[in-house]
XYZ file of C-alpha atoms in Angstrom:
452
model
C -52.291 46.623 53.169
C -50.108 43.642 54.007
C -46.794 45.318 55.542
C -48.236 49.037 55.854
C -48.172 50.488 59.790
C -51.182 49.305 61.670
C -53.009 47.570 58.880
C -57.452 47.080 60.867
C -60.097 45.244 59.396
C -63.494 44.545 60.793
C -64.697 41.935 58.500
C -68.326 40.833 58.136
C -67.708 37.792 56.202
C -71.101 35.821 57.121
C -73.309 38.291 55.413
C -76.588 38.416 56.766
C -79.177 40.912 57.288
C -78.996 42.883 59.018
C -75.602 41.745 60.841
C -72.471 41.365 57.901
C -73.348 44.199 55.725
C -69.699 46.252 55.212
C -66.155 45.386 55.798
C -63.953 48.506 56.699
C -60.474 47.857 56.108
C -57.588 50.788 56.718
C -53.520 50.978 57.347
C -50.794 54.113 58.510
C -52.537 55.531 61.416
C -51.646 59.671 61.523
C -51.196 58.549 65.602
C -50.715 54.890 67.684
C -52.051 55.243 71.206
C -50.478 52.095 73.865
C -50.569 51.306 76.433
C -48.484 47.742 78.426
C -50.619 48.024 81.441
C -53.996 49.071 82.316
C -53.882 52.921 83.659
C -57.121 54.730 85.428
C -57.824 56.642 82.141
C -57.180 55.356 79.705
C -58.975 56.663 76.757
C -58.292 60.654 77.782
C -55.580 61.268 74.878
C -57.637 59.174 72.427
C -60.576 61.375 73.275
C -58.385 64.940 73.698
C -57.279 64.502 70.092
C -60.943 63.223 68.555
C -62.447 66.587 70.074
C -59.559 68.861 68.492
C -60.672 67.490 65.295
C -64.128 66.920 66.115
C -66.752 64.705 64.826
C -68.217 65.009 61.369
C -71.632 63.813 61.824
C -73.240 65.756 58.334
C -71.497 62.939 56.560
C -73.894 60.210 54.387
C -74.498 57.031 56.457
C -71.746 54.808 53.918
C -71.606 52.097 57.192
C -69.014 50.724 58.225
C -65.537 52.552 59.550
C -65.127 55.843 57.631
C -61.827 56.908 59.677
C -61.024 57.573 63.055
C -59.618 55.600 66.469
C -60.135 51.750 65.780
C -57.756 49.392 67.887
C -58.151 46.334 70.477
C -58.368 46.566 74.472
C -56.382 42.985 76.308
C -59.434 41.025 78.357
C -56.725 43.020 81.566
C -58.045 46.658 80.474
C -60.818 45.552 82.432
C -58.819 46.525 85.213
C -58.985 49.698 84.050
C -62.747 50.348 84.697
C -63.274 47.690 87.806
C -61.548 47.050 90.905
C -59.634 44.140 90.798
C -56.521 43.036 92.903
C -53.226 42.760 90.412
C -52.427 39.621 89.148
C -49.007 37.247 89.641
C -49.354 35.811 86.478
C -46.748 35.455 83.513
C -45.817 38.345 80.995
C -48.558 38.450 78.411
C -46.868 38.987 74.488
C -49.404 41.432 73.527
C -50.135 45.491 74.881
C -53.066 46.115 76.655
C -54.535 48.495 73.861
C -53.066 49.513 70.406
C -55.336 52.216 69.352
C -54.726 53.731 66.050
C -56.415 57.629 64.739
C -56.940 55.526 60.709
C -58.147 59.548 58.752
C -59.335 56.804 55.457
C -60.254 53.669 55.578
C -61.726 51.288 51.855
C -65.515 49.836 52.979
C -67.156 47.111 50.790
C -71.111 47.129 51.306
C -71.261 43.515 50.521
C -74.998 43.805 50.129
C -75.024 46.332 46.922
C -71.348 45.277 45.300
C -69.558 48.696 46.453
C -66.627 49.783 47.160
C -65.301 52.838 48.101
C -62.203 55.186 49.760
C -63.444 57.392 52.603
C -61.059 60.093 54.084
C -61.517 62.806 56.353
C -58.487 65.007 55.805
C -57.439 64.544 59.476
C -55.436 65.451 61.800
C -55.550 69.030 59.436
C -58.881 70.933 60.899
C -59.555 74.059 58.227
C -62.232 73.230 55.589
C -59.477 73.140 52.584
C -56.666 72.065 55.024
C -58.361 68.928 55.341
C -60.113 68.636 51.584
C -56.454 68.591 50.424
C -55.535 65.730 52.684
C -57.747 64.228 52.013
C -57.187 64.131 48.313
C -53.381 63.062 48.481
C -54.345 60.660 50.710
C -56.508 59.032 48.656
C -54.307 58.760 45.815
C -52.014 57.562 47.912
C -54.334 54.853 49.056
C -54.774 54.209 45.459
C -51.245 54.036 44.345
C -50.856 50.716 47.166
C -53.483 49.424 45.559
C -51.697 49.319 42.775
C -48.506 48.133 43.699
C -46.962 45.230 44.394
C -47.464 43.876 48.419
C -44.950 44.268 50.796
C -42.885 40.732 52.100
C -44.304 40.456 55.700
C -41.401 39.185 58.518
C -42.170 36.104 59.162
C -43.227 35.881 62.663
C -41.149 32.478 64.109
C -37.556 31.489 64.020
C -36.357 28.732 61.179
C -36.094 26.260 64.811
C -39.319 26.962 65.856
C -40.109 27.184 69.413
C -40.679 24.916 72.369
C -44.266 24.960 74.107
C -45.229 24.581 77.953
C -48.001 23.092 78.418
C -50.119 19.438 77.921
C -50.988 17.452 73.746
C -54.257 17.399 73.832
C -53.291 14.170 70.954
C -54.786 15.652 67.788
C -52.917 13.639 65.019
C -53.725 15.634 62.522
C -52.392 19.249 64.581
C -49.606 16.348 66.841
C -47.944 20.085 68.138
C -51.230 21.737 69.155
C -51.087 22.423 73.437
C -53.299 24.033 76.561
C -52.591 24.982 79.580
C -55.116 22.271 80.406
C -55.345 18.180 80.659
C -58.334 17.047 80.604
C -58.899 16.509 84.210
C -57.698 19.613 85.215
C -60.148 21.289 83.058
C -63.273 19.849 84.818
C -61.294 20.263 87.981
C -61.440 23.749 87.026
C -65.174 23.703 86.328
C -65.781 21.789 89.948
C -64.757 24.691 91.389
C -66.328 27.278 89.658
C -69.613 24.992 90.861
C -67.813 25.076 94.284
C -67.809 28.910 94.379
C -71.119 28.971 92.457
C -72.865 26.705 95.370
C -71.230 28.387 98.715
C -72.776 31.844 97.304
C -69.695 33.839 95.572
C -71.279 33.675 92.457
C -73.706 31.852 90.072
C -71.484 32.036 86.712
C -67.760 32.731 85.364
C -67.063 31.547 82.139
C -63.542 29.809 82.454
C -61.795 28.903 79.153
C -58.012 27.187 78.399
C -55.498 27.898 75.993
C -54.151 26.774 73.321
C -50.890 27.002 72.043
C -49.653 25.878 68.141
C -45.979 26.785 66.337
C -46.828 29.641 63.958
C -44.533 30.757 61.171
C -45.252 32.474 57.671
C -47.646 34.950 56.922
C -50.872 35.542 59.715
C -53.220 37.265 56.421
C -52.877 34.061 54.805
C -54.445 32.247 57.940
C -56.689 34.912 58.157
C -57.425 34.994 54.206
C -58.404 31.069 55.117
C -60.051 31.087 58.477
C -62.407 34.310 57.110
C -64.176 31.657 54.674
C -63.345 28.018 57.079
C -65.167 30.114 59.546
C -66.967 33.034 57.655
C -68.329 35.843 61.158
C -70.195 38.485 61.188
C -67.686 40.600 64.014
C -64.373 38.898 62.491
C -61.444 41.384 62.278
C -57.668 41.355 62.050
C -55.082 44.144 63.537
C -51.083 44.193 62.933
C -47.791 45.784 64.502
C -45.245 45.986 65.909
C -44.383 41.893 65.026
C -48.033 40.471 66.643
C -51.497 39.914 64.567
C -54.796 39.196 66.255
C -56.946 36.937 63.079
C -60.278 36.473 65.163
C -63.695 35.125 63.379
C -66.406 36.455 65.796
C -69.387 35.816 66.427
C -70.299 38.455 68.935
C -71.199 42.013 68.852
C -70.042 43.101 71.648
C -71.363 47.090 71.889
C -72.738 49.229 68.202
C -72.929 53.775 68.803
C -75.047 55.429 66.696
C -76.591 58.274 67.355
C -77.271 57.761 71.595
C -78.612 54.683 70.654
C -76.401 51.766 71.864
C -76.284 48.386 71.280
C -75.201 44.672 72.867
C -75.429 40.776 71.245
C -74.788 38.625 74.555
C -73.936 34.865 72.638
C -74.356 32.261 75.344
C -76.193 28.647 75.554
C -74.158 26.367 72.111
C -74.389 23.306 70.584
C -72.668 22.144 67.501
C -73.134 21.636 64.014
C -74.628 18.633 61.960
C -74.507 19.786 58.834
C -73.689 15.372 57.329
C -77.634 14.496 59.655
C -79.993 17.152 58.498
C -82.227 16.341 61.190
C -79.608 16.227 64.207
C -78.960 19.742 63.378
C -82.801 20.356 63.539
C -82.794 18.747 67.028
C -79.539 20.336 68.384
C -80.942 23.221 67.579
C -84.280 22.534 69.652
C -83.310 21.073 73.090
C -80.580 24.131 72.726
C -84.016 26.205 72.596
C -86.002 24.582 75.438
C -82.407 23.990 77.552
C -82.664 25.093 81.169
C -79.277 25.640 81.736
C -78.465 27.624 79.092
C -81.584 29.716 78.693
C -80.277 30.702 82.359
C -76.869 31.066 81.424
C -77.854 33.693 78.392
C -80.650 35.009 81.441
C -78.184 36.058 83.941
C -76.128 37.391 81.203
C -78.538 40.093 80.218
C -79.782 41.183 83.427
C -75.822 41.555 83.585
C -75.529 43.945 80.965
C -78.567 45.588 81.217
C -77.538 46.881 84.516
C -74.206 47.725 83.371
C -75.846 50.050 80.476
C -77.973 51.958 82.821
C -74.523 53.785 84.100
C -74.759 55.688 80.695
C -78.225 54.507 79.403
C -81.850 57.199 80.329
C -83.518 56.127 82.680
C -86.129 53.735 81.443
C -84.631 53.073 78.391
C -83.514 49.527 78.731
C -84.884 46.855 77.081
C -84.708 43.203 74.865
C -86.575 43.152 71.562
C -84.772 39.854 71.680
C -84.278 37.428 73.899
C -82.500 33.848 73.696
C -82.344 32.999 70.008
C -80.712 30.302 68.231
C -78.655 31.646 65.507
C -77.280 29.173 63.174
C -72.822 28.990 62.056
C -70.065 27.393 60.628
C -68.989 24.541 63.572
C -71.711 25.730 66.125
C -75.144 26.823 67.339
C -75.699 29.114 69.848
C -78.073 31.312 71.652
C -78.253 35.031 71.104
C -79.884 38.037 72.983
C -80.943 41.845 72.402
C -80.268 44.238 74.827
C -81.331 47.933 73.346
C -81.260 51.373 75.675
C -80.392 54.943 74.636
C -77.434 57.031 76.384
C -77.792 59.412 78.494
C -77.191 63.286 77.024
C -73.073 63.440 76.416
C -72.312 60.135 77.728
C -70.268 58.246 74.408
C -68.431 55.330 72.974
C -65.593 55.594 75.298
C -68.474 55.791 78.426
C -69.941 53.305 77.054
C -66.904 51.042 76.647
C -65.881 51.808 80.280
C -69.392 50.920 81.334
C -69.347 47.562 80.580
C -65.445 46.442 80.161
C -64.765 42.966 79.840
C -68.348 41.503 78.260
C -71.200 40.304 80.563
C -70.843 37.443 78.405
C -66.745 36.358 79.097
C -66.896 36.727 82.316
C -70.161 36.346 84.576
C -72.217 37.713 87.405
C -72.126 39.312 89.314
C -68.532 40.642 86.896
C -65.815 41.433 90.189
C -65.379 38.164 91.318
C -65.764 36.218 88.622
C -63.458 37.153 87.049
C -60.869 37.364 90.606
C -61.955 33.512 90.184
C -61.279 33.078 86.048
C -57.837 34.500 87.114
C -57.526 32.007 89.843
C -58.640 29.444 88.435
C -56.687 30.115 84.690
C -52.972 31.346 86.089
C -52.429 32.992 82.633
C -53.813 35.860 80.938
C -56.291 36.387 78.439
C -54.597 39.169 76.662
C -56.884 40.014 73.691
C -58.813 37.187 73.811
C -62.353 38.160 75.514
C -60.753 41.992 74.858
C -63.002 43.919 71.893
C -61.987 45.061 68.734
C -63.713 48.191 67.987
C -63.732 51.373 66.131
C -65.270 54.940 67.448
C -65.559 56.888 63.610
C -65.490 60.442 62.573
C -69.438 59.879 61.596
C -69.804 59.401 64.791
C -71.049 56.009 64.728
C -69.308 53.121 66.820
C -68.922 49.462 66.977
C -67.026 46.307 68.665
C -66.696 42.271 68.880
C -65.998 40.090 72.082
C -62.439 38.305 71.037
C -62.975 34.960 70.810
C -62.890 32.613 68.093
C -60.039 34.386 67.932
C -55.891 33.569 66.833
C -53.442 35.708 68.733
C -50.069 35.304 67.361
C -47.194 36.370 68.514
C -43.136 34.744 69.156
C -43.381 32.814 66.752
C -46.955 31.332 68.601
C -50.719 30.815 67.483
C -53.178 30.768 70.833
C -56.408 30.246 70.589
C -58.485 30.445 73.970
C -61.957 28.646 73.905
C -64.514 29.047 76.998
C -67.890 28.521 78.469
C -70.136 29.205 80.643
C -70.227 27.597 84.676
C -73.322 27.629 85.929
C -74.891 25.152 88.759
C -76.119 22.248 87.046
C -73.492 22.405 84.533
C -71.788 18.562 83.386
C -67.278 19.747 83.477
C -67.133 16.681 80.764
C -70.085 18.670 79.115
C -68.312 21.723 79.173
C -64.711 20.602 78.248
C -66.555 19.767 75.303
C -68.605 22.749 74.426
C -64.865 24.116 74.693
C -63.593 21.689 71.377
C -66.515 21.672 69.703
C -65.981 25.903 69.536
C -62.791 25.383 67.785
C -63.202 22.602 65.896
C -64.038 25.900 62.518
C -60.161 27.363 64.157
C -58.739 24.037 64.266
C -59.834 23.336 60.968
C -58.247 26.731 59.722
C -55.502 25.721 60.807
C -55.276 22.755 59.346
C -55.645 24.292 56.093
C -53.417 25.940 56.671
C -50.199 24.647 57.614
C -51.375 21.647 53.935
C -51.125 24.383 52.036
C -48.019 25.704 54.395
C -46.039 22.659 53.189
């Protein structure tokens, strides 16, 4: 679908039951909702249009995204839901929100090998008109699948661009720069620890932004990324000269009926593929680390509090606490929090109550976000935001946009960070960010080699 309007892909590139079963692709939305700055009620127009069409709960449980609202929110959209000062930061290259209403989707079931086109007939409201439009769209999508791909424009001028920042001195990526030097990042971590000791916060998620010139097809980069760094909540979206290519391992939250679940990640160790015994040792070390366990439990408590705003009293539970999960370049501690939504509450209420995710802010959330803005000094943009869908069938899902490339204005941006607690060692926190970046940088290296 390269070259079609606002293509979006929800990609389970890491096939791991019960996660990673379905992937869904759509494009050419019927309507687009874009916000350049956060507003007090960002979802009002989307909810109005969805209500006019109505949900289709009678659809069979096909899995994946079958059509509905889908898009991304930037981290800065948190100002729509929390009382935060407006920071004086450089302008962001992407909008704060870009959401489309998609009337069709191609869905893959990776476990059965089946693939189908779901077409809803949106925005028609009568049964006859819906059926006619749904059939027309299926024919159109089949024609697109059989046609040559549309040419995608270059995303960077031929002469390249100059990047402000500090070189990471990587021989394989000599043009890669960060908004922090290593000493500056260590100093920022130490400053967070000072805030913790002063009683301002318990934890904050600090990040650095890596930048590299980019020219070419973001789709080709994503195809490499999903092979090099497969993830259960990966995805891709593009519009208006920008693209988001994500290999996220983290679900923000899923809504199915009145059940909501979230899977926060806190705690990381690098993988040792060439030394299996070291890999197992690091997993055990992570499982028994007081620092990482406390970091994870803090965020579980924060998310329980966020979900309590929209869930029935007494319904919130933690079926999984601090389990080690293994990915291509790192191992993580992952927990799960579940709850039952109050009557009349839905995906949009949950998004408003919990965004941005606690795992990438800190606790308490608002004060942690203020400190993040003070120390990072740049907008995060899509990083630590969410790529999500809310389907006409009543199912919704969303990720946390980590391990994510953001491509715009001739630059590729990739931010990496980690939770800082009172026991944090600044040098270890800096090293952790580079461990998290390893799969992304490996994909960038492979893309460079293929391009040249």
